[in-house]
Coordinates of C-alpha atoms and ligand atoms in Angstrom, one line a residue:
M1 CA 24.0 60.7 88.4
T2 CA 20.9 62.7 89.3
K3 CA 20.4 66.2 88.2
E4 CA 21.2 67.5 91.6
S5 CA 24.7 66.0 91.5
S6 CA 25.4 66.8 87.9
G7 CA 28.6 68.8 88.5
K8 CA 27.2 71.6 86.3
C9 CA 28.2 75.2 86.8
N10 CA 26.3 76.6 89.7
T11 CA 27.1 80.3 89.6
T12 CA 26.7 83.3 87.3
N13 CA 29.4 85.3 89.2
K14 CA 31.4 86.8 86.4
A15 CA 34.7 86.9 88.2
V16 CA 34.4 83.3 89.2
L17 CA 33.5 82.2 85.6
V18 CA 36.4 84.2 84.0
W19 CA 39.0 82.9 86.5
V20 CA 37.8 79.2 86.3
A21 CA 37.9 79.5 82.4
E22 CA 41.4 80.8 82.6
M23 CA 42.6 78.0 84.9
V24 CA 40.8 75.4 82.8
K25 CA 42.8 76.7 79.8
L26 CA 46.0 76.4 81.8
C27 CA 45.4 72.9 83.4
Q28 CA 43.4 71.4 80.5
P29 CA 41.3 69.0 82.5
K30 CA 39.2 66.5 80.7
H31 CA 36.1 67.3 82.8
V32 CA 35.2 70.2 85.0
F33 CA 33.0 69.3 88.0
W34 CA 31.3 72.1 89.9
C35 CA 30.5 71.0 93.5
N36 CA 27.2 72.2 94.9
G37 CA 27.6 70.7 98.3
S38 CA 24.5 68.5 98.3
K39 CA 24.2 65.2 100.0
T40 CA 23.4 63.4 96.7
E41 CA 26.6 64.8 95.3
R42 CA 28.7 63.7 98.3
K43 CA 27.3 60.2 98.0
A44 CA 28.1 60.0 94.3
L45 CA 31.6 61.5 94.7
T46 CA 32.3 59.1 97.6
A47 CA 31.2 56.1 95.6
E48 CA 33.5 57.3 92.8
A49 CA 36.4 57.6 95.2
V50 CA 35.9 54.1 96.4
E51 CA 35.7 52.8 92.8
K52 CA 39.0 54.5 92.0
G53 CA 40.7 53.2 95.1
I54 CA 41.1 56.7 96.6
L55 CA 39.0 55.7 99.6
I56 CA 38.4 52.3 101.2
K57 CA 34.9 51.8 102.6
L58 CA 35.3 50.9 106.3
N59 CA 33.2 48.3 108.2
Q60 CA 29.8 50.1 108.0
K61 CA 28.4 48.2 110.9
K62 CA 31.1 49.5 113.2
L63 CA 31.8 52.8 111.5
P64 CA 28.8 54.0 109.5
G65 CA 29.7 56.6 106.8
C66 CA 33.4 56.2 107.5
Y67 CA 36.1 55.8 104.9
Y68 CA 39.9 55.2 104.9
H69 CA 42.6 56.9 102.9
R70 CA 46.3 56.5 102.6
S71 CA 48.5 59.3 101.4
N72 CA 51.7 58.9 99.6
P73 CA 54.4 58.0 102.2
N74 CA 56.4 61.0 101.0
D75 CA 53.5 63.2 101.8
V76 CA 52.3 62.9 105.4
A77 CA 52.5 66.4 106.9
R78 CA 52.8 70.0 106.2
V79 CA 56.1 71.0 104.6
E80 CA 57.3 74.3 105.9
Q81 CA 60.3 74.4 103.6
A82 CA 58.0 74.3 100.6
T83 CA 55.6 77.0 101.9
F84 CA 56.1 80.5 100.5
I85 CA 54.7 84.0 101.0
C86 CA 55.0 85.8 97.7
T87 CA 54.7 89.5 98.2
V88 CA 56.3 92.1 95.8
D89 CA 58.5 93.4 98.6
Q90 CA 60.5 90.6 100.3
E91 CA 60.6 92.7 103.5
E92 CA 56.9 92.3 103.9
A93 CA 57.1 88.5 104.2
G94 CA 59.8 88.8 106.9
P95 CA 62.6 86.5 107.9
T96 CA 60.4 83.7 109.2
N97 CA 58.8 83.0 105.9
N98 CA 60.2 81.6 102.6
W99 CA 59.8 84.2 100.0
M100 CA 59.8 84.4 96.2
A101 CA 58.7 87.3 94.0
P102 CA 55.1 86.7 92.8
K103 CA 56.1 87.1 89.2
E104 CA 58.7 84.4 89.5
M105 CA 56.5 82.0 91.5
Y106 CA 53.5 82.4 89.2
Q107 CA 55.8 81.7 86.2
K108 CA 57.3 78.6 87.9
L109 CA 54.0 77.2 89.1
R110 CA 52.0 78.0 85.9
G111 CA 54.7 76.0 84.2
Y112 CA 54.0 73.0 86.5
C113 CA 50.2 73.4 86.2
S114 CA 50.2 73.8 82.4
G115 CA 48.4 70.7 81.1
A116 CA 48.7 69.1 84.6
M117 CA 45.0 68.0 84.6
R118 CA 45.0 66.4 81.2
G119 CA 42.8 63.3 81.3
R120 CA 41.7 64.2 84.8
T121 CA 38.8 66.1 86.4
M122 CA 39.0 69.5 87.9
Y123 CA 36.7 69.9 90.9
V124 CA 35.5 73.4 91.4
V125 CA 35.1 73.7 95.2
P126 CA 33.3 76.9 96.4
Y127 CA 33.5 77.3 100.1
L128 CA 32.6 79.6 102.9
M129 CA 34.8 80.1 105.9
G130 CA 32.6 81.2 108.9
P131 CA 28.9 81.0 109.6
P132 CA 26.7 82.3 106.7
G133 CA 26.0 86.0 107.0
S134 CA 28.8 86.6 109.4
P135 CA 30.6 89.9 108.9
L136 CA 33.8 88.0 109.4
A137 CA 33.1 85.2 106.9
K138 CA 35.1 84.8 103.7
V139 CA 34.6 83.0 100.5
G140 CA 37.1 80.9 98.6
V141 CA 37.1 78.8 95.5
E142 CA 39.5 75.9 95.3
L143 CA 40.2 74.2 92.0
T144 CA 41.6 70.8 92.6
D145 CA 42.3 67.6 90.7
S146 CA 42.1 65.6 93.9
L147 CA 38.8 64.0 94.7
Y148 CA 40.1 63.4 98.3
V149 CA 40.6 67.1 98.6
A150 CA 37.1 67.9 97.3
L151 CA 35.5 65.4 99.7
S152 CA 37.6 66.7 102.6
M153 CA 36.7 70.3 101.9
G154 CA 33.1 69.2 102.0
I155 CA 33.7 68.3 105.6
M156 CA 36.1 71.0 106.7
T157 CA 34.1 74.0 105.2
R158 CA 30.6 75.1 104.4
M159 CA 31.0 73.9 100.8
G160 CA 28.9 74.4 97.7
N161 CA 26.1 76.8 96.7
I162 CA 26.1 78.3 100.1
A163 CA 29.5 80.0 99.3
F164 CA 28.2 81.4 96.0
Q165 CA 25.1 82.7 97.8
Q166 CA 27.3 84.6 100.2
L167 CA 29.6 85.9 97.4
G168 CA 26.8 87.3 95.3
D169 CA 28.3 89.2 92.3
S170 CA 31.3 90.3 94.3
D171 CA 34.8 89.5 93.0
E172 CA 36.2 89.3 96.5
F173 CA 37.0 85.6 97.0
N174 CA 40.2 83.7 97.5
R175 CA 41.5 82.0 94.3
G176 CA 43.0 78.7 95.1
L177 CA 44.5 76.3 92.6
H178 CA 45.7 72.8 93.6
C179 CA 47.4 70.3 91.3
M180 CA 48.6 67.0 92.7
L181 CA 51.1 66.6 89.8
D182 CA 53.0 63.3 90.6
V183 CA 53.1 64.0 94.4
N184 CA 56.8 64.6 94.2
P185 CA 58.5 66.5 97.0
E186 CA 60.9 68.0 94.5
R187 CA 58.0 69.8 92.9
R188 CA 56.0 70.6 96.0
Y189 CA 55.1 74.2 96.6
I190 CA 52.5 75.8 98.8
A191 CA 52.6 79.4 97.5
H192 CA 50.6 82.3 98.9
F193 CA 50.0 85.6 97.1
P194 CA 48.4 87.8 99.8
E195 CA 48.3 90.9 97.6
D196 CA 46.1 88.9 95.1
N197 CA 44.2 86.9 97.7
A198 CA 45.4 83.8 95.8
I199 CA 47.0 80.4 96.6
I200 CA 48.7 77.8 94.4
S201 CA 49.5 74.5 95.9
V202 CA 51.3 71.8 93.8
G203 CA 52.8 68.4 94.4
S204 CA 51.1 67.4 97.6
N205 CA 47.8 65.8 98.5
Y206 CA 48.0 66.1 102.3
G207 CA 46.1 68.2 104.9
G208 CA 47.3 71.7 105.6
N209 CA 49.2 71.7 102.3
V210 CA 46.1 71.2 100.2
L211 CA 42.9 71.9 102.1
L212 CA 43.3 75.5 101.1
G213 CA 40.6 77.0 103.4
K214 CA 42.5 75.9 106.4
K215 CA 46.1 77.0 107.0
C216 CA 46.5 78.8 103.7
L217 CA 43.4 81.0 103.6
A218 CA 42.2 81.0 107.2
L219 CA 45.7 81.8 108.7
R220 CA 48.3 82.9 106.2
I221 CA 46.1 85.0 103.9
G222 CA 43.7 85.6 106.8
S223 CA 46.4 87.1 109.0
Y224 CA 47.5 89.4 106.1
L225 CA 43.9 90.6 105.6
G226 CA 43.4 90.9 109.4
R227 CA 46.1 93.4 109.7
Q228 CA 44.7 95.5 106.9
E229 CA 41.1 95.2 108.2
G230 CA 41.7 95.4 111.9
W231 CA 41.1 91.8 113.1
L232 CA 43.1 88.8 114.1
A233 CA 43.4 85.4 112.4
E234 CA 44.8 83.0 114.9
H235 CA 45.8 79.3 115.4
M236 CA 43.4 79.0 118.3
L237 CA 40.7 76.8 119.6
I238 CA 37.6 78.5 121.0
L239 CA 35.6 77.0 123.9
R240 CA 32.8 77.8 126.2
I241 CA 32.9 77.0 129.9
Q242 CA 29.5 76.8 131.6
S243 CA 29.4 76.9 135.4
P244 CA 26.9 75.0 137.5
S245 CA 24.9 78.3 137.9
G246 CA 24.8 78.7 134.1
E247 CA 27.4 81.4 133.7
K248 CA 29.1 81.2 130.3
T249 CA 32.7 82.2 129.7
Y250 CA 34.4 82.0 126.3
I251 CA 38.2 81.5 125.9
A252 CA 40.6 81.1 123.0
A253 CA 43.8 79.2 123.2
A254 CA 46.9 79.1 120.9
F255 CA 48.9 75.9 121.2
P256 CA 51.3 74.9 118.3
S257 CA 50.4 72.0 116.0
A258 CA 49.8 68.7 117.8
C259 CA 50.0 70.4 121.2
G260 CA 46.5 69.8 122.5
K261 CA 43.9 72.3 120.9
T262 CA 41.4 69.6 119.8
N263 CA 41.7 67.8 123.1
F264 CA 41.3 71.0 125.2
A265 CA 38.3 72.2 123.1
M266 CA 36.2 69.1 123.9
M267 CA 37.5 68.1 127.3
I268 CA 35.3 66.5 129.9
P269 CA 35.8 67.9 133.4
P270 CA 36.7 65.4 136.1
P271 CA 34.0 64.3 138.6
R272 CA 35.1 66.9 141.1
F273 CA 33.7 69.6 138.7
K274 CA 30.2 68.3 138.7
G275 CA 27.9 70.7 136.9
W276 CA 30.7 72.4 134.9
K277 CA 30.5 71.8 131.1
I278 CA 32.9 72.5 128.3
S279 CA 31.5 73.0 124.8
T280 CA 33.5 73.5 121.5
I281 CA 33.2 76.4 119.2
G282 CA 36.4 75.7 117.3
D283 CA 39.4 73.4 117.6
D284 CA 42.1 74.9 115.4
I285 CA 41.4 78.4 114.1
A286 CA 39.8 81.6 115.4
W287 CA 39.0 84.8 113.6
M288 CA 38.6 87.6 116.2
K289 CA 37.3 91.2 115.8
P290 CA 36.4 93.9 118.3
G291 CA 32.7 94.2 118.7
L292 CA 30.6 97.3 119.3
D293 CA 30.4 96.6 123.0
G294 CA 34.2 96.8 123.3
R295 CA 34.8 93.1 123.7
L296 CA 36.7 90.8 121.3
Y297 CA 34.5 88.5 119.4
A298 CA 35.6 85.2 117.8
I299 CA 34.3 82.9 115.2
N300 CA 35.5 79.5 114.0
P301 CA 35.8 79.7 110.3
E302 CA 35.8 76.0 109.9
A303 CA 33.0 73.4 109.8
G304 CA 35.0 70.3 110.6
C305 CA 38.0 68.9 112.5
F306 CA 41.2 67.6 110.9
G307 CA 42.5 66.1 114.1
V308 CA 45.5 64.0 115.3
V309 CA 44.4 60.4 115.7
P310 CA 47.2 58.7 117.8
G311 CA 46.6 58.8 121.5
T312 CA 42.9 59.4 121.1
N313 CA 40.9 57.1 123.3
S314 CA 37.9 57.0 125.6
K315 CA 40.0 58.2 128.5
S316 CA 41.9 61.0 126.9
N317 CA 39.1 62.3 124.7
P318 CA 35.8 60.5 124.9
N319 CA 34.0 63.2 122.9
A320 CA 36.4 62.8 120.0
M321 CA 35.9 59.1 120.1
K322 CA 32.1 59.7 119.7
M323 CA 32.7 62.2 117.0
I324 CA 34.8 59.9 114.8
S325 CA 32.4 56.9 115.1
R326 CA 30.6 58.0 112.0
D327 CA 30.9 60.1 108.8
T328 CA 34.6 60.4 109.2
I329 CA 37.6 60.0 106.8
F330 CA 40.6 58.4 108.4
T331 CA 44.0 59.2 106.8
N332 CA 47.2 57.1 107.5
V333 CA 45.9 55.1 110.5
A334 CA 46.2 51.3 110.5
L335 CA 43.5 49.1 108.8
T336 CA 42.4 45.8 110.5
Q337 CA 41.2 42.7 108.8
D338 CA 37.6 43.4 109.5
L339 CA 37.9 46.9 107.9
D340 CA 38.1 48.7 111.2
V341 CA 40.7 51.3 112.0
W342 CA 43.4 51.1 114.7
W343 CA 46.1 53.4 116.0
E344 CA 48.7 53.5 118.9
G345 CA 46.8 54.5 122.0
K346 CA 43.4 53.3 120.9
D347 CA 41.1 51.5 123.5
G348 CA 40.9 47.8 123.4
P349 CA 43.3 45.1 122.4
V350 CA 46.2 45.6 119.9
P351 CA 45.3 43.7 116.7
R352 CA 47.3 40.6 116.2
E353 CA 47.7 41.6 112.6
C354 CA 46.7 44.5 110.5
L355 CA 47.9 46.7 107.6
D356 CA 50.0 49.7 108.7
W357 CA 49.5 53.2 107.3
R358 CA 51.7 52.3 104.3
G359 CA 49.6 49.2 103.5
N360 CA 52.2 46.8 104.7
K361 CA 51.5 43.8 107.0
W362 CA 52.0 44.9 110.7
T363 CA 52.0 42.8 113.9
P364 CA 52.7 43.8 117.5
A365 CA 56.3 42.6 116.9
S366 CA 56.8 45.2 114.2
K367 CA 59.3 47.9 115.0
E368 CA 57.5 50.7 113.2
K369 CA 54.3 52.3 114.2
A370 CA 51.1 51.0 112.7
A371 CA 49.5 54.4 112.4
H372 CA 51.6 57.4 111.3
P373 CA 52.2 59.8 114.2
N374 CA 50.5 62.5 112.1
S375 CA 47.6 60.3 111.0
R376 CA 44.4 62.3 111.1
F377 CA 40.6 62.2 111.2
T378 CA 38.4 64.5 109.1
A379 CA 35.0 64.8 110.8
P380 CA 32.2 67.2 110.5
M381 CA 32.0 69.5 113.6
S382 CA 28.2 68.9 113.7
I383 CA 28.8 65.4 115.2
N384 CA 31.0 66.6 118.0
P385 CA 28.7 65.7 121.0
V386 CA 29.7 68.9 122.8
L387 CA 29.5 71.4 120.0
A388 CA 28.2 74.7 121.2
E389 CA 25.2 76.3 119.3
E390 CA 27.4 79.4 119.1
A391 CA 29.7 77.7 116.6
N392 CA 27.1 78.8 114.0
D393 CA 26.5 82.3 115.4
P394 CA 27.4 84.9 112.8
Q395 CA 28.4 87.3 115.5
G396 CA 30.8 84.9 117.2
V397 CA 31.4 84.8 121.0
P398 CA 33.0 87.4 123.3
I399 CA 36.4 86.2 124.5
S400 CA 37.3 86.7 128.2
A401 CA 40.7 85.0 128.1
I402 CA 43.4 84.1 125.6
I403 CA 45.7 81.3 126.6
F404 CA 49.1 80.6 125.0
G405 CA 50.9 77.3 125.6
G406 CA 53.7 75.2 124.1
R407 CA 55.0 71.7 124.6
R408 CA 57.9 72.1 127.0
S409 CA 59.6 69.3 129.0
D410 CA 61.2 71.9 131.3
T411 CA 61.4 75.7 132.1
V412 CA 57.8 76.7 131.6
P413 CA 55.3 76.4 134.6
L414 CA 51.9 74.9 134.4
V415 CA 50.2 78.3 134.5
Y416 CA 50.7 82.0 134.9
Q417 CA 48.9 85.1 134.0
A418 CA 50.4 88.1 132.1
F419 CA 50.4 91.4 134.0
N420 CA 48.7 93.3 131.2
W421 CA 48.0 93.2 127.4
V422 CA 51.5 94.2 126.2
H423 CA 53.1 91.8 128.6
G424 CA 50.6 89.2 127.3
V425 CA 51.7 89.9 123.7
Y426 CA 55.3 89.5 124.9
V427 CA 54.4 86.1 126.5
G428 CA 52.8 84.9 123.3
A429 CA 55.5 86.3 121.1
T430 CA 58.3 84.6 122.9
M431 CA 56.6 81.2 123.2
G432 CA 58.7 78.1 122.5
S433 CA 57.6 74.6 121.8
E434 CA 59.0 71.2 120.9
M435 CA 58.4 70.4 117.3
T436 CA 55.9 67.6 116.5
A437 CA 55.0 65.2 113.6
A438 CA 52.5 67.8 112.3
A439 CA 55.2 69.2 110.1
V440 CA 58.1 67.5 108.3
G441 CA 61.4 67.5 110.2
G442 CA 62.8 68.5 113.5
A443 CA 60.4 66.7 115.8
G444 CA 61.3 67.1 119.5
Q445 CA 63.5 70.2 119.1
V446 CA 62.5 73.4 120.9
R447 CA 61.9 76.3 118.6
R448 CA 60.3 79.7 119.0
D449 CA 56.8 79.5 117.8
P450 CA 55.3 82.9 118.5
M451 CA 51.6 82.6 119.3
A452 CA 51.7 79.1 117.6
M453 CA 51.8 81.1 114.3
L454 CA 55.4 80.6 113.1
P455 CA 54.3 78.5 110.2
F456 CA 51.1 80.4 109.6
C457 CA 51.8 84.1 109.7
G458 CA 51.4 85.6 106.2
Y459 CA 53.6 88.6 106.8
H460 CA 56.5 90.0 108.8
M461 CA 56.4 88.5 112.4
G462 CA 57.5 91.8 113.9
D463 CA 54.6 93.6 112.2
Y464 CA 52.3 90.9 113.5
F465 CA 53.5 91.7 117.0
R466 CA 52.9 95.4 116.3
H467 CA 49.4 94.6 115.1
W468 CA 48.7 92.6 118.3
I469 CA 49.8 95.5 120.4
N470 CA 47.8 98.0 118.4
M471 CA 44.6 95.9 118.7
H472 CA 44.5 96.8 122.4
K473 CA 43.3 100.3 121.3
S474 CA 40.2 99.0 119.6
I475 CA 39.3 96.6 122.5
K476 CA 37.9 98.4 125.4
H477 CA 37.5 95.2 127.5
P478 CA 40.5 93.2 126.4
P479 CA 40.7 89.5 127.3
R480 CA 43.1 88.5 130.1
I481 CA 46.2 86.7 128.8
F482 CA 47.6 83.4 130.3
N483 CA 50.3 80.9 129.5
V484 CA 50.1 77.2 130.2
N485 CA 52.3 74.1 129.8
W486 CA 50.7 70.6 130.1
F487 CA 54.0 68.9 129.1
R488 CA 56.5 69.5 131.9
K489 CA 58.5 66.3 132.7
N490 CA 60.2 64.9 135.8
E491 CA 63.7 63.5 136.0
T492 CA 62.5 60.1 134.7
G493 CA 61.0 61.7 131.6
N494 CA 57.3 61.4 132.5
F495 CA 54.7 64.1 132.3
I496 CA 54.2 65.5 135.8
W497 CA 50.7 66.9 135.0
P498 CA 48.0 64.4 134.1
G499 CA 46.6 66.7 131.4
F500 CA 43.4 66.2 129.3
G501 CA 40.3 66.4 131.5
E502 CA 42.3 67.5 134.5
N503 CA 43.3 70.7 132.6
M504 CA 39.9 71.8 133.8
R505 CA 41.5 72.7 137.1
V506 CA 43.7 75.2 135.5
L507 CA 40.9 76.5 133.3
K508 CA 38.7 77.0 136.4
W509 CA 41.4 79.3 137.9
I510 CA 41.6 81.2 134.6
V511 CA 37.8 81.7 134.5
D512 CA 37.9 82.8 138.2
R513 CA 40.7 85.3 137.4
C514 CA 38.6 86.7 134.5
H515 CA 35.7 87.3 136.8
A516 CA 37.9 88.7 139.5
R517 CA 36.9 85.9 141.9
T518 CA 40.3 84.6 142.9
D519 CA 43.6 86.0 144.1
A520 CA 47.0 85.5 142.6
V521 CA 50.5 85.9 143.7
E522 CA 53.2 87.8 141.8
S523 CA 56.0 85.8 140.3
P524 CA 58.8 86.9 138.0
L525 CA 56.9 85.5 135.0
G526 CA 53.5 86.9 135.9
W527 CA 50.5 86.2 138.3
V528 CA 50.4 82.6 139.6
P529 CA 47.7 80.9 141.7
G530 CA 48.2 81.5 145.4
A531 CA 48.3 78.6 147.9
G532 CA 45.2 76.5 147.6
A533 CA 43.8 78.5 144.6
L534 CA 44.2 75.6 142.2
D535 CA 41.6 72.9 143.0
L536 CA 43.7 69.7 143.0
E537 CA 41.3 67.6 145.0
G538 CA 40.9 64.1 143.6
I539 CA 43.7 63.9 141.1
P540 CA 45.1 60.4 141.3
D541 CA 48.7 60.2 142.7
F542 CA 49.1 64.0 142.9
S543 CA 51.0 65.8 145.7
P544 CA 51.8 69.4 146.6
Q545 CA 55.5 68.5 145.7
K546 CA 54.3 67.9 142.1
L547 CA 52.6 71.2 141.9
E548 CA 55.8 72.8 143.2
A549 CA 57.8 71.0 140.5
L550 CA 55.3 72.2 137.9
Q551 CA 55.3 75.8 138.9
M552 CA 59.0 76.1 139.7
V553 CA 60.9 78.9 138.0
K554 CA 64.5 77.8 137.7
D555 CA 66.9 80.7 137.1
A556 CA 69.4 78.7 134.9
E557 CA 66.5 77.6 132.6
W558 CA 65.2 81.1 132.3
H559 CA 68.6 82.5 131.4
R560 CA 68.7 80.0 128.6
E561 CA 65.2 80.9 127.7
L562 CA 66.0 84.6 127.5
L563 CA 68.9 83.8 125.2
M564 CA 66.6 81.8 122.9
Q565 CA 64.2 84.7 122.9
D566 CA 67.0 87.0 122.0
E567 CA 67.7 85.0 118.8
L568 CA 64.2 85.5 117.6
F569 CA 64.3 89.2 118.6
M570 CA 67.6 89.7 116.7
K571 CA 66.1 88.1 113.6
L572 CA 63.0 90.4 113.7
Y573 CA 64.9 93.4 115.0
S574 CA 64.2 95.9 112.3
H575 CA 60.4 95.4 112.8
L576 CA 60.3 94.5 116.4
P577 CA 58.0 96.7 118.6
K578 CA 60.2 98.4 121.2
E579 CA 57.6 97.5 123.8
L580 CA 58.6 93.9 123.6
I581 CA 62.3 94.7 124.1
F582 CA 61.3 96.6 127.2
Q583 CA 59.2 93.7 128.4
R584 CA 62.2 91.4 128.0
E585 CA 64.3 93.8 130.1
L586 CA 61.6 93.9 132.8
L587 CA 61.5 90.1 132.9
K588 CA 65.3 90.0 133.2
A589 CA 65.2 92.4 136.1
R590 CA 62.5 90.4 137.9
L591 CA 64.5 87.2 137.5
Q592 CA 67.6 88.7 139.1
Ligands
GTP1 P1 46.8 70.4 115.3 O1 45.5 69.8 114.8 O2 48.0 69.8 114.7 O3 46.8 71.9 115.3 O4 46.9 69.9 116.9 P2 46.1 70.2 118.2 O5 46.8 71.4 118.9 O6 44.7 70.2 118.0 O7 46.6 68.9 119.1 P3 45.7 67.7 119.7 O8 44.6 68.1 120.6 O9 45.3 66.9 118.5 O10 46.8 66.9 120.5 C1 48.0 66.4 119.9 C2 48.7 65.4 120.8 O11 48.9 66.0 122.1 C3 47.9 64.1 121.0 O12 48.8 63.1 120.9 C4 47.4 64.2 122.4 O13 47.2 63.0 123.0 C5 48.4 65.1 123.1 N1 47.8 65.9 124.2 C6 46.7 66.7 124.1 N2 46.4 67.2 125.3 C7 47.3 66.8 126.2 C8 47.5 67.0 127.6 O14 46.8 67.7 128.3 N3 48.6 66.3 128.1 C9 49.4 65.5 127.4 N4 50.4 64.9 128.0 N5 49.2 65.3 126.1 C10 48.2 65.9 125.5
SPV2 C1 48.4 71.7 112.1 O1 49.5 71.2 111.7 O2 48.5 72.7 112.9 C2 47.1 71.1 111.7 C3 47.1 70.1 110.7 O3 46.1 71.6 112.2 S1 47.3 70.7 109.1 O4 45.9 71.0 108.6 O5 47.9 69.7 108.3 O6 48.0 72.0 109.1
MN3 MN1 46.5 73.3 113.7

């Protein structure tokens, strides 16, 4: 290896050195490799991963710089049952999180980690969440014995020396320890210690369980810090809409896991919207803080996309197809005989034979899917063809609208606008969504997923709602709040709304509402587009009847919905802001 990729210690920060030494003593790795984030280093580590069989080099003619990875079949998604918030006071974690006392969890996990890296390498992965120099950016250091994790963090974050430069001699960084152990679900824990700004993850080597900058730091620890410091850490995409006249509007949207954030963030408007352009700032996480001008500013703390693969094609998401055509790691998709990748819903012919995500022979006659439903791509955001320059702006972008949306076959209309901020908080807080393959268990069942944060809020959900309500006081020009549902189905079980690029039609109405350019009609749920306000011209096979079906508010469905909301409210009751109970009463009255 060249000097530049030597793996030598690249910091003089005392707090980092002391902590790493302590963890080395605990885990007893054979080697310690300090990542500096250089290209040379990435090349060398990638070659090593190929040599060790951790990555398979894909057909470089078709997919330059792309690699393939299979995770253990018992380890293919986030595991919420194994995810813990460890605060001294159990009350603080709230009833929606698993809890264990920090002392007990540290003891348990230190036991598991003790000597766990014997004969292995510990990668020291310093990373920066957010654009360099941003007042919102945070530094983390992840110690991992997984080369796959080290390489993925190199895509998902601003990784290497850049993080130590931002840190300087401060001791304020997130301490993350990751030990794969034997990748055994019985010994799988994703433990957060918000009071110590620390994370320990053991027994997994998959996505959100182990890329500690993502869900663990950016959302669970982030939300905890956000409440203390007066900002919001949210499971939201951030996008820019540019009108034909050059007007730029920024919006953030919270959809639960595998409910359309990545797709929405890089959507291509239909021909009808000539001159309109969507650009991506972020596709999964937003950190938002009030700015001096009284608006709410958002940054994307990440530097890459860890996106759902199945269903991605040149019709649903052409920009993603371009993004994942180079320098991408594919995890748990199918592998073809010429070392190309395949998945259900990809363009082109179905391969006559390939290896499925487990490595078994697969043919079109096979009963099982070739690609795992939660198979993912890991791609640098810099190759997203519609990335906005603002993704690297330390100040972030001013948000005009916040959109909430779940995956609902029934009940919830295509779009409505909240009457005001508190009503908007209520709309987000009571959101429900059908569960997806992004987490283990329960797929298809409707559950409450407040603000798409149920698995990611690092403290009591009732206090989180209170924090949202309070934020209003520090935002003089608050974003307008909307709710959408792309997933309503007809009697035959098909989606009524075409979705994807056609979502532009809803987005345009939202933008016009933000700029007070279009009227709305009052409905029991909120403001809805008046007759003709949604531009539906040119949607194939669409009809006014379909719009009616999409916007319909059915009393029976909403009574059931209110009962489900009640369950959540009962659970959170002791910490639930009274404003939200009042909002629920108002909705009830409007429905009668
Ligand atoms: P996470 O990365 O898990 O947080 O997911 P995400 O919210 O970014 O979801 P993503 O955009 O990857 O979409 C997940 C799934 O929803 C994919 O299978 C998409 O094809 C599907 N999907 C996305 N947008 C739409 C839409 O507008 N309509 C329909 N019917 N499906 C959609
Ligand atoms: C999600 O589940 O919301 C994801 C994927 O974005 S993971 O990083 O695994 O959490
Ligand atoms: Mn996500």
